[in-house]
PDB file of C-alpha atoms in Angstrom:
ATOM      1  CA  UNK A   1      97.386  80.615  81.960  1.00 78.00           C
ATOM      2  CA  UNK A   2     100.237  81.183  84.271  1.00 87.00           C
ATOM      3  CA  UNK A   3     100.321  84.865  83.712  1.00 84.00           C
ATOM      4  CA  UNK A   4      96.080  84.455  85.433  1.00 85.00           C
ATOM      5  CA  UNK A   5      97.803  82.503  88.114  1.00 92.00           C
ATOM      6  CA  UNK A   6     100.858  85.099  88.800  1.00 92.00           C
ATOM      7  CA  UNK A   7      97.908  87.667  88.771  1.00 85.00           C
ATOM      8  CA  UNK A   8      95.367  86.138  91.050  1.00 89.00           C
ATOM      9  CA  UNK A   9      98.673  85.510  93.419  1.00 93.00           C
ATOM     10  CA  UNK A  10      99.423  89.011  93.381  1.00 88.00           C
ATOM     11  CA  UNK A  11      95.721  89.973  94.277  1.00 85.00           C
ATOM     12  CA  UNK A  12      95.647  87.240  97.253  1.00 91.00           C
ATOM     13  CA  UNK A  13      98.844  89.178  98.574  1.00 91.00           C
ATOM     14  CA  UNK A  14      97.088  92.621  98.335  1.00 85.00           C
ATOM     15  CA  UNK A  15      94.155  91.349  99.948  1.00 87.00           C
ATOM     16  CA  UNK A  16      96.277  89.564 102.934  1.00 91.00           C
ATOM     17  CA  UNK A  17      97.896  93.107 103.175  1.00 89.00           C
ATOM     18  CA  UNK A  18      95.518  94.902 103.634  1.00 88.00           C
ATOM     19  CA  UNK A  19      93.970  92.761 106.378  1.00 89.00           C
ATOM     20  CA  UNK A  20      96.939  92.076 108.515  1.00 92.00           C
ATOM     21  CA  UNK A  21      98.135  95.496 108.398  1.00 90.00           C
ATOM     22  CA  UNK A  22      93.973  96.869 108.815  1.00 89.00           C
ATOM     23  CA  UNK A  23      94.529  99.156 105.565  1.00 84.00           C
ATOM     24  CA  UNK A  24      91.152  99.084 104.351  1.00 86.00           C
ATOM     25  CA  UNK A  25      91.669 101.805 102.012  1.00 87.00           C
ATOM     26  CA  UNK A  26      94.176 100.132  99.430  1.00 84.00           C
ATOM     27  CA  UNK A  27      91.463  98.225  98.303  1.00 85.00           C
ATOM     28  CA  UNK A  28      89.393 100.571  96.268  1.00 90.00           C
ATOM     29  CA  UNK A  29      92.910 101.752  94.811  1.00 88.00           C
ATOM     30  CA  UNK A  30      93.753  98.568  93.924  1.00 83.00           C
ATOM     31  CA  UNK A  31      90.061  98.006  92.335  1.00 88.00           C
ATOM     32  CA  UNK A  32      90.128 101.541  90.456  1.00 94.00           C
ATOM     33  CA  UNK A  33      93.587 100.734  89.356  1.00 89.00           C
ATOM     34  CA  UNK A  34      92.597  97.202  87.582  1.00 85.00           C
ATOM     35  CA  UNK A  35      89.549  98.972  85.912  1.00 88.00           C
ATOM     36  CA  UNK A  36      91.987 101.885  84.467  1.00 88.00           C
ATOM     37  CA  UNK A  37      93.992  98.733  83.520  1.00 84.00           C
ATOM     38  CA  UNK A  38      91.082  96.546  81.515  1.00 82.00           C
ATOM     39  CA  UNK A  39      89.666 100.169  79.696  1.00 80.00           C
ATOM     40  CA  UNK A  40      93.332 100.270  78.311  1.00 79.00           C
ATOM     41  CA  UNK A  41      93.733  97.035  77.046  1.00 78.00           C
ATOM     42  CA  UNK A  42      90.069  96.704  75.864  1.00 76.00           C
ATOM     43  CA  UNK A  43      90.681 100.289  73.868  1.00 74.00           C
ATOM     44  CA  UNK A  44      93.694  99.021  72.361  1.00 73.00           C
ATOM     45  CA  UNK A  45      92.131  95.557  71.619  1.00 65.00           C
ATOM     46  CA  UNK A  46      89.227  97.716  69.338  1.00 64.00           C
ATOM     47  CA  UNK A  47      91.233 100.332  68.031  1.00 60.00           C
ATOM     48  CA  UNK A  48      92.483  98.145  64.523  1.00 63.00           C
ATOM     49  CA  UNK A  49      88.137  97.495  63.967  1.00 60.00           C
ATOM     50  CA  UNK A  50      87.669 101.182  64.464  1.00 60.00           C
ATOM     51  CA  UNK A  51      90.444 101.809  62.048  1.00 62.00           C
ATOM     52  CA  UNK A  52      88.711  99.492  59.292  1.00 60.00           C
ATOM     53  CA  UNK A  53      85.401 101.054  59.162  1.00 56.00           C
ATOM     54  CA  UNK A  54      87.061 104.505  58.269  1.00 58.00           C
TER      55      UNK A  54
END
């Protein structure tokens, strides 16, 4: 639960970035960036079921 907290933290500071300093385009890198991020750990989280059914 803290690790959700230190994340949501660090995705309030991004967000505060990139509106005081007008850099609009860190957002979608910081969106794609997440999504590469949950792929990854939802791949590995299926890869031992996968493994079973062979």
């Amino acid at each position: 639960m803290v690790f959700l907290k230190h994340i949501i933290l660090l995705l309030k500071d991004f967000f505060q970035f990139a509106k005081q300093k007008k850099s609009w385009w860190i957002i979608p890198l910081v969106v794609i960036f997440l999504g590469i991020a949950l792929l990854i750990v939802a791949g590995q989280a299926s890869a031992p079921f996968i493994y079973t059914l062979f």
